[in-house]
CSV table of C-alpha atoms in Angstrom, one decimal:
chain,number,residue,atom,x,y,z
A,1,MET,CA,64.7,-7.7,131.9
A,2,ALA,CA,61.0,-7.5,132.6
A,3,PRO,CA,59.1,-4.6,130.8
A,4,PRO,CA,57.5,-1.9,133.0
A,5,LEU,CA,53.8,-2.5,133.4
A,6,PRO,CA,51.4,0.4,132.6
A,7,GLY,CA,49.2,2.2,135.1
A,8,PRO,CA,47.1,-0.1,137.4
A,9,LEU,CA,49.1,-3.1,136.4
A,10,ALA,CA,52.4,-1.8,137.8
A,11,HIS,CA,51.8,-3.2,141.3
A,12,LEU,CA,51.9,-6.7,140.0
A,13,ALA,CA,55.3,-6.4,138.4
A,14,PRO,CA,57.3,-7.8,141.5
A,15,LEU,CA,54.9,-10.8,141.8
A,16,LEU,CA,54.8,-11.6,138.1
A,17,GLY,CA,58.5,-10.9,137.6
A,18,HIS,CA,59.5,-13.2,140.4
A,19,TYR,CA,57.0,-16.1,140.1
A,20,GLY,CA,55.9,-15.9,136.5
A,21,TYR,CA,53.4,-18.6,135.5
A,22,TRP,CA,53.0,-19.7,139.1
A,23,ALA,CA,51.7,-16.2,140.0
A,24,VAL,CA,49.2,-16.3,137.1
A,25,GLY,CA,47.9,-19.8,138.1
A,26,ALA,CA,47.7,-19.1,141.8
A,27,VAL,CA,46.0,-15.7,141.6
A,28,VAL,CA,43.4,-16.8,139.1
A,29,PHE,CA,42.8,-20.0,141.1
A,30,VAL,CA,42.1,-18.5,144.5
A,31,GLU,CA,40.0,-15.7,143.0
A,32,ASP,CA,37.6,-18.2,141.5
A,33,PHE,CA,36.4,-19.6,144.8
A,34,GLY,CA,35.8,-16.3,146.6
A,35,VAL,CA,39.3,-15.0,147.7
A,36,PRO,CA,39.7,-11.3,146.8
A,37,ALA,CA,42.5,-11.5,144.3
A,38,PRO,CA,43.3,-9.6,141.1
A,39,GLY,CA,42.7,-12.4,138.7
A,40,GLU,CA,41.7,-10.3,135.7
A,41,THR,CA,44.4,-7.8,136.3
A,42,ILE,CA,47.2,-10.4,136.4
A,43,LEU,CA,45.9,-11.8,133.1
A,44,LEU,CA,46.4,-8.4,131.5
A,45,ALA,CA,49.9,-8.1,133.1
A,46,ALA,CA,50.9,-11.6,131.9
A,47,GLY,CA,49.6,-10.7,128.4
A,48,VAL,CA,51.8,-7.6,128.4
A,49,TYR,CA,54.8,-9.7,129.5
A,50,ALA,CA,54.1,-12.3,126.8
A,51,GLY,CA,54.0,-9.5,124.2
A,52,ALA,CA,57.4,-8.4,125.3
A,53,GLY,CA,58.8,-11.9,125.1
A,54,ARG,CA,59.0,-12.4,128.9
A,55,LEU,CA,56.4,-15.1,129.0
A,56,ASN,CA,54.9,-17.5,126.5
A,57,ILE,CA,51.3,-16.5,125.5
A,58,MET,CA,50.1,-20.0,125.0
A,59,ALA,CA,51.5,-21.1,128.4
A,60,VAL,CA,49.8,-18.1,130.1
A,61,GLY,CA,46.5,-19.0,128.4
A,62,VAL,CA,46.6,-22.7,129.3
A,63,ILE,CA,47.6,-22.1,132.9
A,64,ALA,CA,45.0,-19.4,133.4
A,65,PHE,CA,42.3,-21.5,131.9
A,66,ALA,CA,43.1,-24.5,134.0
A,67,ALA,CA,43.3,-22.4,137.2
A,68,ALA,CA,40.0,-20.7,136.4
A,69,VAL,CA,38.2,-24.0,135.9
A,70,LEU,CA,39.7,-25.7,138.9
A,71,GLY,CA,39.0,-22.6,141.1
A,72,ASP,CA,35.4,-22.5,140.2
A,73,ASN,CA,35.0,-26.2,140.8
A,74,ILE,CA,36.4,-25.7,144.4
A,75,GLY,CA,33.7,-23.0,144.7
A,76,TYR,CA,31.1,-25.4,143.4
A,77,LEU,CA,32.1,-28.0,146.0
A,78,ILE,CA,31.9,-25.5,148.8
A,79,GLY,CA,28.4,-24.5,147.7
A,80,ARG,CA,27.3,-28.1,147.1
A,81,SER,CA,28.5,-29.4,150.5
A,82,GLY,CA,27.5,-26.6,152.8
A,83,GLY,CA,25.5,-24.0,151.0
A,84,ARG,CA,22.1,-25.6,151.1
A,85,ALA,CA,22.3,-26.3,154.8
A,86,PHE,CA,23.5,-22.8,155.5
A,87,VAL,CA,20.6,-21.3,153.5
A,88,HIS,CA,17.9,-23.4,155.2
A,89,ARG,CA,19.3,-22.6,158.6
A,90,TRP,CA,20.0,-18.9,158.2
A,91,GLY,CA,18.2,-17.8,155.0
A,92,GLY,CA,15.0,-16.8,156.9
A,93,TYR,CA,16.9,-13.9,158.5
A,94,VAL,CA,17.3,-12.3,155.0
A,95,PHE,CA,13.8,-13.4,153.8
A,96,LEU,CA,15.3,-16.3,151.8
A,97,THR,CA,12.7,-18.9,152.8
A,98,PRO,CA,12.9,-22.6,151.7
A,99,LYS,CA,10.1,-21.9,149.1
A,100,ARG,CA,12.0,-19.0,147.6
A,101,PHE,CA,15.2,-20.9,147.6
A,102,GLN,CA,13.4,-23.8,145.7
A,103,ALA,CA,12.3,-21.2,143.1
A,104,ALA,CA,15.8,-20.0,142.8
A,105,GLU,CA,17.0,-23.5,142.3
A,106,GLU,CA,14.5,-24.1,139.5
A,107,PHE,CA,15.4,-20.8,137.8
A,108,PHE,CA,19.1,-21.6,138.0
A,109,GLY,CA,18.4,-25.1,136.6
A,110,ARG,CA,16.8,-23.6,133.5
A,111,HIS,CA,19.0,-20.6,132.9
A,112,GLY,CA,22.1,-21.3,135.0
A,113,GLY,CA,24.3,-22.2,132.0
A,114,LYS,CA,24.0,-18.7,130.5
A,115,ILE,CA,24.6,-17.1,134.0
A,116,VAL,CA,27.7,-19.2,134.6
A,117,THR,CA,29.2,-18.3,131.2
A,118,VAL,CA,28.5,-14.6,131.4
A,119,ALA,CA,29.4,-14.4,135.2
A,120,ARG,CA,33.1,-14.8,134.3
A,121,PHE,CA,33.1,-11.3,132.9
A,122,VAL,CA,31.4,-9.7,135.9
A,123,GLU,CA,33.3,-8.6,139.0
A,124,GLY,CA,31.7,-10.2,142.0
A,125,LEU,CA,29.8,-12.8,140.1
A,126,ARG,CA,33.1,-14.2,138.8
A,127,GLN,CA,34.2,-15.0,142.3
A,128,ALA,CA,30.9,-16.4,143.5
A,129,ASN,CA,29.4,-18.1,140.5
A,130,GLY,CA,30.8,-21.6,141.4
A,131,ILE,CA,29.5,-21.3,145.0
A,132,ILE,CA,26.0,-20.2,143.7
A,133,ALA,CA,25.9,-23.1,141.2
A,134,GLY,CA,26.8,-25.6,143.9
A,135,THR,CA,24.3,-24.2,146.4
A,136,THR,CA,21.4,-24.2,144.0
A,137,GLY,CA,22.1,-27.8,142.9
A,138,MET,CA,23.1,-27.2,139.3
A,139,HIS,CA,24.3,-30.5,137.8
A,140,TRP,CA,28.1,-30.7,138.0
A,141,LEU,CA,28.7,-31.7,134.3
A,142,ARG,CA,26.5,-28.9,133.1
A,143,PHE,CA,28.3,-26.5,135.3
A,144,LEU,CA,31.7,-27.8,134.2
A,145,ALA,CA,30.8,-27.4,130.5
A,146,TYR,CA,29.5,-23.8,130.8
A,147,ASN,CA,32.2,-22.8,133.3
A,148,ALA,CA,34.9,-24.1,130.9
A,149,LEU,CA,33.3,-22.1,128.0
A,150,GLY,CA,33.2,-18.9,130.1
A,151,ALA,CA,36.8,-19.5,131.3
A,152,ALA,CA,38.0,-20.0,127.7
A,153,LEU,CA,36.3,-16.8,126.5
A,154,TRP,CA,37.5,-14.8,129.5
A,155,VAL,CA,41.1,-15.9,129.3
A,156,GLY,CA,41.2,-15.7,125.5
A,157,LEU,CA,39.9,-12.2,125.4
A,158,TRP,CA,42.1,-10.5,128.1
A,159,THR,CA,45.3,-12.3,127.3
A,160,THR,CA,45.0,-11.7,123.6
A,161,LEU,CA,44.1,-8.1,124.0
A,162,ALA,CA,47.0,-7.5,126.4
A,163,TYR,CA,49.4,-9.4,124.1
A,164,LEU,CA,48.4,-7.2,121.1
A,165,ALA,CA,47.9,-3.9,122.9
A,166,GLY,CA,51.0,-4.0,125.0
A,167,HIS,CA,51.5,-0.8,127.0
A,168,HIS,CA,48.3,0.6,125.6
A,169,ILE,CA,46.3,-2.1,127.4
A,170,ALA,CA,45.4,0.1,130.4
A,171,ALA,CA,43.5,2.6,128.1
A,172,VAL,CA,41.9,-0.3,126.1
A,173,TYR,CA,40.8,-2.0,129.3
A,174,ASP,CA,39.3,1.2,130.7
A,175,GLU,CA,37.4,1.7,127.4
A,176,ILE,CA,36.1,-1.8,127.4
A,177,ARG,CA,35.0,-1.7,131.1
A,178,HIS,CA,33.1,1.5,130.3
A,179,TYR,CA,31.0,-0.2,127.7
A,180,GLN,CA,30.9,-3.4,129.7
A,181,LEU,CA,28.8,-1.7,132.3
A,182,TYR,CA,26.0,-1.2,129.8
A,183,VAL,CA,26.2,-4.8,128.7
A,184,VAL,CA,26.1,-6.0,132.4
A,185,ALA,CA,23.1,-3.7,133.1
A,186,GLY,CA,21.3,-5.1,130.1
A,187,PHE,CA,22.0,-8.6,131.2
A,188,ALA,CA,20.8,-7.8,134.8
A,189,VAL,CA,17.5,-6.5,133.4
A,190,LEU,CA,17.1,-9.6,131.3
A,191,VAL,CA,17.8,-11.9,134.3
A,192,ALA,CA,15.4,-9.8,136.5
A,193,ALA,CA,12.7,-10.2,133.9
A,194,LEU,CA,13.2,-13.9,133.7
A,195,VAL,CA,13.0,-14.2,137.5
A,196,VAL,CA,9.8,-12.2,137.6
A,197,ARG,CA,8.2,-14.3,134.9
A,198,HIS,CA,9.2,-17.5,136.7
A,199,VAL,CA,7.8,-16.3,140.0
A,200,VAL,CA,4.5,-15.2,138.3
A,201,ARG,CA,4.1,-18.5,136.7
A,202,ARG,CA,4.7,-20.4,140.0
A,203,ARG,CA,2.1,-18.2,141.7
A,204,ARG,CA,-0.5,-19.0,139.0
A,205,GLU,CA,0.1,-22.7,139.4
A,206,PRO,CA,-2.5,-24.4,141.6
């Protein structure tokens, strides 16, 4: 019998109980190219199930990792195939001129690896990071490497914590998310500073 899931994870019990590994793979996969799906939440729920012996923790990790990498690569293809044309056609309406987009491409080319890795832990960026990488023309092999690193860290962290914490994972998760806001804010300030420095340097160039 499946163990009851704590707090905010409870609504995933029917999905996870009925489809098991398929649910983990499908939800993580579709979330990673922009579909609003509870990818991180289902990882936690699957970890709790694994800790109770309902699922195998290694299988959960491998399936979630593969789904995360594949999903982000779908996002990358979407951005690569249609993103640039979309930006050039409609970007002017939101002040994203071709010149500014070129600056964004150059910035992402220099620092995109760090962004792709960290984006996995940030709600919103996790879903869009592959599309952004494709749109800005980041080299696919470079994206693949950093994306795989981010996926491994993300899957490893949440499945392991849920596996060990069991029914206390809701409290642990809330505490981590509380401090994660400070980390994300610090990272955002760092990225903003790098962007400003990059723009200033370009303006100084003849």
